[in-house]
């Protein structure tokens, strides 16, 4: 098989540390399964912003276009406003490459303590709509500075947008335990969310093999805490999915293990894979960051690129190291360094 091309953006802080750790694990997994990936590294980051005035060069998006996937660490650094790092890099990538699915798997692994009692069988995926919905640029402010100042923010829900995210969720559930929960609030938000419900129900009818229900977001948030093991695939709009995925990551025990994929399932554009966590300036440079979130993201990338066996092997290496106290990092109550955990995963794969 010809090699696939990966753009690597380590970013800032522990982004660079977990990306080099994940690269070692990827190399071991790929070598074992005869997969060849070809990496090109980009120094786009807040460091670059401070030196050159922009997170990425003007033709940055065009340079990424030809890659099969993008692997990102984290961006953000004190002194650079967070909206600069977000809107200067991540959001343009997600929107230009029509990465309309944000995928966040959640599992409570053996050896990882959930803050919830009795949550050891939690294993579900949040599928967040990633390019429309509540996060739109449509709206504005009037009467600035006067007592009657007002702000209006429009939500955009399209039939195409809701159908494709629902289809993705149903197809994913069909490959798992066959159960989709749709997040809604059609009792309170009377235009967009009844439309969401209608379109999702239409798509559900096309997937009779998958069990389906719909829950209001407030009740659903409570069930994430009270019965997290009942979920398989949870699909939500941009805002609902954003909040639910952070809640779910908290249920799973540490932000250091949470992965994410920003997918263009049509594969017309590169998809982007990144751990959920940020650049963690508080622990950067100490060699103590948990590399598991980045490694799991790399496994999602392997799967998207068509290497399911290699991906499963990388996940097995993660499971094995998490199960042993001596290969857990400080965020999981252990004393292992990033390099120790990485070496253990590599050894497991050899
Ligand atoms: P953060 O995720 O970087 O850190 C939150 C807390 O979790 C910190 O105490 C940190 O030490 C800990 N932590 C995070 N990842 C860890 C890991 N792998 N192992 C062990 N501990 C870990 O979030 P924070 O502090 O709110 O943001 C820091 C910077 O990162 C900001 O500039 C923010 O904008 C940026 N950020 C970037 C993201 C991205 O690139 N996608 C996502 C979230 C934040
Ligand atoms: Mg969020």
Short mmCIF file of C-alpha atoms and ligand atoms in Angstrom, two decimals:
data_model
loop_
_atom_site.label_atom_id
_atom_site.label_comp_id
_atom_site.label_asym_id
_atom_site.label_seq_id
_atom_site.Cartn_x
_atom_site.Cartn_y
_atom_site.Cartn_z
CA UNK A 1 0.00 0.00 0.00
CA UNK A 2 1.30 3.50 -0.75
CA UNK A 3 2.01 5.67 2.26
CA UNK A 4 -0.53 8.12 3.59
CA UNK A 5 0.49 11.68 4.35
CA UNK A 6 -0.01 13.12 7.82
CA UNK A 7 0.35 16.79 8.73
CA UNK A 8 1.57 17.06 12.33
CA UNK A 9 0.95 20.24 14.33
CA UNK A 10 2.39 19.73 17.84
CA UNK A 11 1.36 23.28 18.91
CA UNK A 12 2.23 24.61 22.36
CA UNK A 13 3.07 23.36 25.85
CA UNK A 14 2.35 19.69 26.46
CA UNK A 15 0.97 19.52 22.90
CA UNK A 16 4.55 19.00 21.72
CA UNK A 17 5.24 16.41 24.45
CA UNK A 18 2.19 14.23 23.85
CA UNK A 19 2.57 14.41 20.06
CA UNK A 20 6.12 13.06 20.15
CA UNK A 21 4.97 10.33 22.57
CA UNK A 22 2.06 9.42 20.29
CA UNK A 23 4.37 9.36 17.26
CA UNK A 24 6.52 6.69 18.96
CA UNK A 25 3.47 4.56 19.70
CA UNK A 26 2.13 5.09 16.17
CA UNK A 27 5.46 4.04 14.68
CA UNK A 28 5.43 0.82 16.71
CA UNK A 29 1.81 0.06 15.79
CA UNK A 30 2.36 0.82 12.12
CA UNK A 31 5.56 -1.23 11.92
CA UNK A 32 3.74 -4.23 13.35
CA UNK A 33 0.91 -3.98 10.83
CA UNK A 34 2.86 -2.94 7.73
CA UNK A 35 1.28 0.52 7.63
CA UNK A 36 3.40 3.37 6.27
CA UNK A 37 2.61 6.92 7.26
CA UNK A 38 4.66 9.87 6.07
CA UNK A 39 4.79 12.84 8.45
CA UNK A 40 5.30 16.54 7.76
CA UNK A 41 5.64 18.73 10.83
CA UNK A 42 4.39 22.33 11.08
CA UNK A 43 5.45 24.73 13.86
CA UNK A 44 2.10 26.56 13.89
CA UNK A 45 1.50 27.70 17.46
CA UNK A 46 1.28 30.60 19.86
CA UNK A 47 5.07 30.66 19.81
CA UNK A 48 4.88 31.33 16.08
CA UNK A 49 2.20 33.98 16.74
CA UNK A 50 4.49 35.81 19.15
CA UNK A 51 7.43 35.67 16.73
CA UNK A 52 5.68 36.22 13.39
CA UNK A 53 2.25 37.68 14.22
CA UNK A 54 0.12 34.74 13.04
CA UNK A 55 -0.64 31.21 14.22
CA UNK A 56 -0.08 29.88 10.70
CA UNK A 57 1.14 31.32 7.38
CA UNK A 58 -1.40 32.94 5.02
CA UNK A 59 -1.42 29.84 2.78
CA UNK A 60 -1.59 27.47 5.78
CA UNK A 61 -4.96 25.95 4.94
CA UNK A 62 -3.92 25.38 1.33
CA UNK A 63 -0.80 23.60 2.52
CA UNK A 64 -2.90 21.22 4.61
CA UNK A 65 -5.38 20.43 1.85
CA UNK A 66 -3.35 17.65 0.22
CA UNK A 67 -2.82 15.61 3.41
CA UNK A 68 -4.74 12.47 4.32
CA UNK A 69 -5.07 13.56 7.96
CA UNK A 70 -3.98 16.21 10.44
CA UNK A 71 -2.62 15.25 13.87
CA UNK A 72 -2.66 18.08 16.40
CA UNK A 73 -1.35 18.38 19.96
CA UNK A 74 -2.82 21.51 21.56
CA UNK A 75 -2.54 25.23 21.03
CA UNK A 76 -2.76 28.04 23.56
CA UNK A 77 -0.28 29.89 25.74
CA UNK A 78 -0.51 32.57 28.45
CA UNK A 79 -0.14 36.00 26.88
CA UNK A 80 -1.89 35.02 23.66
CA UNK A 81 -5.67 35.43 23.98
CA UNK A 82 -7.47 32.09 23.63
CA UNK A 83 -9.74 33.38 20.85
CA UNK A 84 -6.60 34.13 18.79
CA UNK A 85 -5.34 30.57 19.04
CA UNK A 86 -8.81 29.10 18.46
CA UNK A 87 -9.96 31.29 15.56
CA UNK A 88 -6.41 31.55 14.11
CA UNK A 89 -5.99 27.80 13.65
CA UNK A 90 -8.50 25.26 14.94
CA UNK A 91 -11.80 26.75 13.76
CA UNK A 92 -10.56 27.61 10.25
CA UNK A 93 -9.28 24.03 9.88
CA UNK A 94 -12.58 22.50 11.05
CA UNK A 95 -14.69 24.70 8.77
CA UNK A 96 -12.50 24.80 5.65
CA UNK A 97 -12.24 21.03 5.62
CA UNK A 98 -15.93 20.50 6.40
CA UNK A 99 -15.18 18.40 9.45
CA UNK A 100 -18.83 18.20 10.35
CA UNK A 101 -18.48 15.41 12.89
CA UNK A 102 -16.80 15.89 16.24
CA UNK A 103 -16.35 12.44 17.68
CA UNK A 104 -15.54 11.90 21.35
CA UNK A 105 -15.38 8.34 22.69
CA UNK A 106 -15.64 7.94 26.45
CA UNK A 107 -14.57 4.85 28.39
CA UNK A 108 -13.83 4.16 32.00
CA UNK A 109 -10.75 1.95 31.63
CA UNK A 110 -9.61 -0.67 34.07
CA UNK A 111 -7.37 1.11 36.52
CA UNK A 112 -8.91 4.54 36.01
CA UNK A 113 -11.08 5.95 38.77
CA UNK A 114 -14.27 7.69 37.64
CA UNK A 115 -15.46 10.39 40.05
CA UNK A 116 -18.80 8.51 39.97
CA UNK A 117 -19.46 5.43 42.05
CA UNK A 118 -20.12 2.22 40.12
CA UNK A 119 -19.23 3.68 36.71
CA UNK A 120 -16.79 0.98 35.59
CA UNK A 121 -18.87 -0.16 32.58
CA UNK A 122 -19.14 3.23 30.89
CA UNK A 123 -18.39 3.00 27.15
CA UNK A 124 -20.09 5.44 24.80
CA UNK A 125 -19.43 7.99 22.08
CA UNK A 126 -20.63 11.58 21.82
CA UNK A 127 -21.24 12.64 18.20
CA UNK A 128 -21.32 16.42 18.04
CA UNK A 129 -22.42 18.43 15.01
CA UNK A 130 -19.30 20.52 14.33
CA UNK A 131 -20.02 23.18 11.70
CA UNK A 132 -23.51 24.67 12.12
CA UNK A 133 -26.21 24.99 14.79
CA UNK A 134 -25.78 27.45 17.61
CA UNK A 135 -22.16 28.36 16.75
CA UNK A 136 -22.92 30.58 13.78
CA UNK A 137 -21.60 33.97 12.81
CA UNK A 138 -25.08 35.23 11.99
CA UNK A 139 -26.33 37.98 14.28
CA UNK A 140 -25.12 41.23 15.71
CA UNK A 141 -25.39 44.03 18.22
CA UNK A 142 -27.53 47.15 18.04
CA UNK A 143 -27.65 50.37 20.06
CA UNK A 144 -24.18 49.80 21.50
CA UNK A 145 -23.62 51.67 24.72
CA UNK A 146 -27.26 52.74 25.17
CA UNK A 147 -29.67 51.36 27.75
CA UNK A 148 -31.57 49.60 24.95
CA UNK A 149 -28.44 47.81 23.70
CA UNK A 150 -29.30 44.36 22.37
CA UNK A 151 -27.58 41.26 20.94
CA UNK A 152 -29.05 38.72 18.54
CA UNK A 153 -27.45 35.37 17.74
CA UNK A 154 -29.07 33.13 15.15
CA UNK A 155 -28.88 29.32 15.14
CA UNK A 156 -28.65 27.62 11.76
CA UNK A 157 -30.02 24.09 11.39
CA UNK A 158 -30.14 22.70 7.86
CA UNK A 159 -31.77 19.50 6.61
CA UNK A 160 -28.46 18.46 5.04
CA UNK A 161 -26.53 19.24 8.22
CA UNK A 162 -28.88 17.41 10.61
CA UNK A 163 -29.37 14.43 8.27
CA UNK A 164 -25.67 13.76 7.80
CA UNK A 165 -24.79 13.98 11.50
CA UNK A 166 -27.75 11.71 12.36
CA UNK A 167 -26.74 9.20 9.65
CA UNK A 168 -23.20 9.17 11.00
CA UNK A 169 -24.52 8.43 14.51
CA UNK A 170 -26.82 5.61 13.32
CA UNK A 171 -24.08 4.00 11.22
CA UNK A 172 -21.66 4.19 14.13
CA UNK A 173 -24.23 2.67 16.52
CA UNK A 174 -24.85 -0.18 14.06
CA UNK A 175 -21.16 -1.11 14.46
CA UNK A 176 -21.41 -0.91 18.27
CA UNK A 177 -24.31 -1.80 20.60
CA UNK A 178 -27.01 -0.46 18.27
CA UNK A 179 -28.46 2.37 20.35
CA UNK A 180 -28.68 6.10 19.59
CA UNK A 181 -29.80 8.84 21.98
CA UNK A 182 -30.54 12.24 20.45
CA UNK A 183 -30.13 15.35 22.61
CA UNK A 184 -32.91 17.89 22.17
CA UNK A 185 -34.83 20.68 23.88
CA UNK A 186 -37.81 20.89 21.57
CA UNK A 187 -40.13 21.74 24.45
CA UNK A 188 -38.41 25.08 25.04
CA UNK A 189 -36.73 25.95 21.74
CA UNK A 190 -39.69 25.77 19.43
CA UNK A 191 -38.30 26.15 15.89
CA UNK A 192 -34.86 24.65 15.45
CA UNK A 193 -35.10 21.70 17.81
CA UNK A 194 -38.49 20.33 16.67
CA UNK A 195 -36.89 20.46 13.20
CA UNK A 196 -33.84 18.58 14.56
CA UNK A 197 -36.19 15.99 16.13
CA UNK A 198 -38.14 15.56 12.89
CA UNK A 199 -35.06 15.05 10.73
CA UNK A 200 -33.37 12.73 13.24
CA UNK A 201 -36.57 10.63 13.46
CA UNK A 202 -36.65 10.40 9.64
CA UNK A 203 -33.08 9.12 9.63
CA UNK A 204 -33.92 6.72 12.50
CA UNK A 205 -36.64 5.20 10.32
CA UNK A 206 -33.95 4.43 7.73
CA UNK A 207 -31.94 2.52 10.36
CA UNK A 208 -34.50 0.06 11.80
CA UNK A 209 -31.66 -2.09 13.20
CA UNK A 210 -30.69 0.67 15.65
CA UNK A 211 -32.71 1.43 18.77
CA UNK A 212 -33.38 5.13 19.09
CA UNK A 213 -34.63 7.58 21.68
CA UNK A 214 -34.61 11.30 22.20
CA UNK A 215 -34.04 13.06 25.51
CA UNK A 216 -34.24 16.67 26.59
CA UNK A 217 -30.79 18.03 27.30
CA UNK A 218 -31.47 18.82 30.96
CA UNK A 219 -32.69 15.31 31.77
CA UNK A 220 -29.91 13.85 29.63
CA UNK A 221 -27.24 15.74 31.58
CA UNK A 222 -28.63 14.24 34.79
CA UNK A 223 -28.56 10.73 33.26
CA UNK A 224 -24.91 11.16 32.23
CA UNK A 225 -24.19 11.36 35.95
CA UNK A 226 -26.81 8.91 37.27
CA UNK A 227 -26.72 6.14 34.60
CA UNK A 228 -23.72 6.74 32.31
CA UNK A 229 -23.46 3.02 31.45
CA UNK A 230 -26.82 3.08 29.59
CA UNK A 231 -25.51 5.09 26.60
CA UNK A 232 -23.96 3.84 23.37
CA UNK A 233 -24.00 6.73 20.85
CA UNK A 234 -25.27 10.18 21.85
CA UNK A 235 -25.86 12.68 19.05
CA UNK A 236 -26.28 16.40 19.63
CA UNK A 237 -26.12 19.82 18.04
CA UNK A 238 -22.93 21.89 18.21
CA UNK A 239 -23.72 23.46 21.61
CA UNK A 240 -25.33 20.43 23.23
CA UNK A 241 -22.58 18.14 21.95
CA UNK A 242 -19.89 20.50 23.22
CA UNK A 243 -21.24 20.55 26.75
CA UNK A 244 -22.13 16.84 26.88
CA UNK A 245 -18.70 15.77 25.64
CA UNK A 246 -16.92 17.66 28.41
CA UNK A 247 -19.31 16.25 30.99
CA UNK A 248 -18.68 12.78 29.59
CA UNK A 249 -14.88 13.25 29.67
CA UNK A 250 -15.16 14.20 33.34
CA UNK A 251 -17.16 11.03 34.02
CA UNK A 252 -14.33 9.01 32.43
CA UNK A 253 -11.84 10.10 35.09
CA UNK A 254 -9.22 12.41 33.53
CA UNK A 255 -9.07 14.90 30.72
CA UNK A 256 -5.59 13.47 30.03
CA UNK A 257 -7.06 10.35 28.40
CA UNK A 258 -9.88 11.90 26.32
CA UNK A 259 -9.45 11.80 22.51
CA UNK A 260 -11.31 13.53 19.71
CA UNK A 261 -11.68 13.37 15.96
CA UNK A 262 -12.93 16.14 13.69
CA UNK A 263 -14.14 14.18 10.69
CA UNK A 264 -15.11 14.81 7.13
CA UNK A 265 -16.62 11.33 6.67
CA UNK A 266 -16.79 11.88 2.89
CA UNK A 267 -12.95 11.92 2.93
CA UNK A 268 -12.92 14.78 0.41
CA UNK A 269 -10.87 16.79 2.89
CA UNK A 270 -8.38 15.83 5.59
CA UNK A 271 -9.83 15.04 9.02
CA UNK A 272 -8.14 16.23 12.20
CA UNK A 273 -7.31 14.19 15.31
CA UNK A 274 -6.40 15.77 18.66
CA UNK A 275 -6.56 15.06 22.37
CA UNK A 276 -9.35 16.94 24.14
CA UNK A 277 -6.99 18.63 26.60
CA UNK A 278 -5.19 21.91 26.05
CA UNK A 279 -1.52 22.91 26.32
CA UNK A 280 -1.49 22.67 30.15
CA UNK A 281 1.04 25.45 30.86
CA UNK A 282 0.99 24.43 34.55
CA UNK A 283 2.77 21.13 33.83
CA UNK A 284 4.47 21.87 30.49
CA UNK A 285 8.17 21.03 30.23
CA UNK A 286 8.12 18.65 33.21
CA UNK A 287 7.68 15.43 31.25
CA UNK A 288 4.65 14.40 33.29
CA UNK A 289 1.79 14.88 30.79
CA UNK A 290 -0.44 11.88 30.21
CA UNK A 291 0.10 10.83 26.57
CA UNK A 292 -2.97 8.55 26.45
CA UNK A 293 -5.39 11.18 25.06
CA UNK A 294 -3.02 11.81 22.15
CA UNK A 295 -2.36 8.09 21.63
CA UNK A 296 -6.08 7.28 21.58
CA UNK A 297 -6.57 10.14 19.08
CA UNK A 298 -3.84 8.55 16.95
CA UNK A 299 -5.77 5.26 17.10
CA UNK A 300 -8.89 7.05 15.85
CA UNK A 301 -6.75 8.40 12.99
CA UNK A 302 -5.53 4.91 12.09
CA UNK A 303 -9.11 3.70 12.01
CA UNK A 304 -10.22 6.60 9.79
CA UNK A 305 -7.30 5.86 7.43
CA UNK A 306 -8.49 2.27 7.06
CA UNK A 307 -6.13 0.50 9.48
CA UNK A 308 -8.59 -0.99 11.95
CA UNK A 309 -6.28 -3.78 13.16
CA UNK A 310 -3.43 -1.38 13.92
CA UNK A 311 -5.88 0.94 15.70
CA UNK A 312 -7.22 -1.89 17.86
CA UNK A 313 -3.67 -2.89 18.78
CA UNK A 314 -2.80 0.67 19.86
CA UNK A 315 -5.95 0.76 22.02
CA UNK A 316 -4.95 -2.58 23.56
CA UNK A 317 -1.51 -1.12 24.42
CA UNK A 318 -3.25 1.81 26.12
CA UNK A 319 -5.53 -0.50 28.08
CA UNK A 320 -2.58 -2.56 29.28
CA UNK A 321 -0.62 0.43 30.56
CA UNK A 322 -3.64 2.04 32.24
CA UNK A 323 -4.35 -1.23 34.04
CA UNK A 324 -0.95 -1.15 35.79
CA UNK A 325 -0.36 1.36 38.62
CA UNK A 326 3.32 1.74 37.70
CA UNK A 327 2.49 3.06 34.22
CA UNK A 328 -0.06 5.68 35.27
CA UNK A 329 0.74 9.39 35.22
CA UNK A 330 0.08 11.85 38.04
CA UNK A 331 -3.37 12.92 36.77
CA UNK A 332 -4.43 9.28 37.38
CA UNK A 333 -2.80 9.15 40.78
CA UNK A 334 0.42 7.52 39.56
CA UNK A 335 4.05 8.61 39.44
CA UNK A 336 5.01 7.55 35.89
CA UNK A 337 6.48 10.10 33.49
CA UNK A 338 5.29 10.60 29.93
CA UNK A 339 8.33 8.67 28.70
CA UNK A 340 7.62 5.68 30.99
CA UNK A 341 4.05 5.31 29.75
CA UNK A 342 5.17 5.73 26.15
CA UNK A 343 7.90 3.10 26.51
CA UNK A 344 5.38 0.68 28.06
CA UNK A 345 2.96 1.12 25.15
CA UNK A 346 5.75 0.69 22.61
CA UNK A 347 6.97 -2.48 24.39
CA UNK A 348 3.41 -3.85 24.38
CA UNK A 349 3.23 -3.37 20.61
CA UNK A 350 6.59 -5.07 19.89
P1 LIG B 1 -5.86 22.19 29.83
O1 LIG B 1 -6.59 21.04 29.26
O2 LIG B 1 -4.62 22.58 29.15
O3 LIG B 1 -5.51 21.90 31.37
C1 LIG B 1 -6.50 21.72 32.37
C2 LIG B 1 -5.90 20.94 33.56
O4 LIG B 1 -5.76 19.59 33.19
C3 LIG B 1 -4.52 21.43 33.96
O5 LIG B 1 -4.38 21.37 35.34
C4 LIG B 1 -3.59 20.46 33.28
O6 LIG B 1 -2.37 20.29 33.94
C5 LIG B 1 -4.42 19.17 33.27
N1 LIG B 1 -4.09 18.36 32.10
C6 LIG B 1 -4.50 18.61 30.81
N2 LIG B 1 -4.01 17.68 29.98
C7 LIG B 1 -3.30 16.83 30.74
C8 LIG B 1 -2.54 15.65 30.44
N3 LIG B 1 -2.42 15.17 29.18
N4 LIG B 1 -1.92 15.02 31.47
C9 LIG B 1 -2.03 15.49 32.72
N5 LIG B 1 -2.73 16.58 33.05
C10 LIG B 1 -3.36 17.25 32.08
O7 LIG B 1 -6.89 23.42 29.86
P2 LIG B 1 -6.63 24.95 30.28
O8 LIG B 1 -5.64 25.02 31.38
O9 LIG B 1 -7.96 25.52 30.45
O10 LIG B 1 -6.02 25.62 28.98
C11 LIG B 1 -4.62 25.82 28.76
C12 LIG B 1 -4.43 26.35 27.36
O11 LIG B 1 -4.80 25.37 26.41
C13 LIG B 1 -5.28 27.59 27.07
O12 LIG B 1 -4.50 28.46 26.29
C14 LIG B 1 -6.42 27.02 26.24
O13 LIG B 1 -6.96 27.95 25.35
C15 LIG B 1 -5.75 25.91 25.49
N6 LIG B 1 -6.66 24.85 25.06
C16 LIG B 1 -6.45 24.34 23.80
C17 LIG B 1 -7.21 23.29 23.33
C18 LIG B 1 -6.90 22.75 21.99
O14 LIG B 1 -5.83 23.00 21.45
N7 LIG B 1 -7.78 21.99 21.41
C19 LIG B 1 -8.29 22.71 24.14
C20 LIG B 1 -8.40 23.28 25.46
C21 LIG B 1 -7.62 24.34 25.89
MG1 LIG B 2 -15.56 22.34 24.77
#
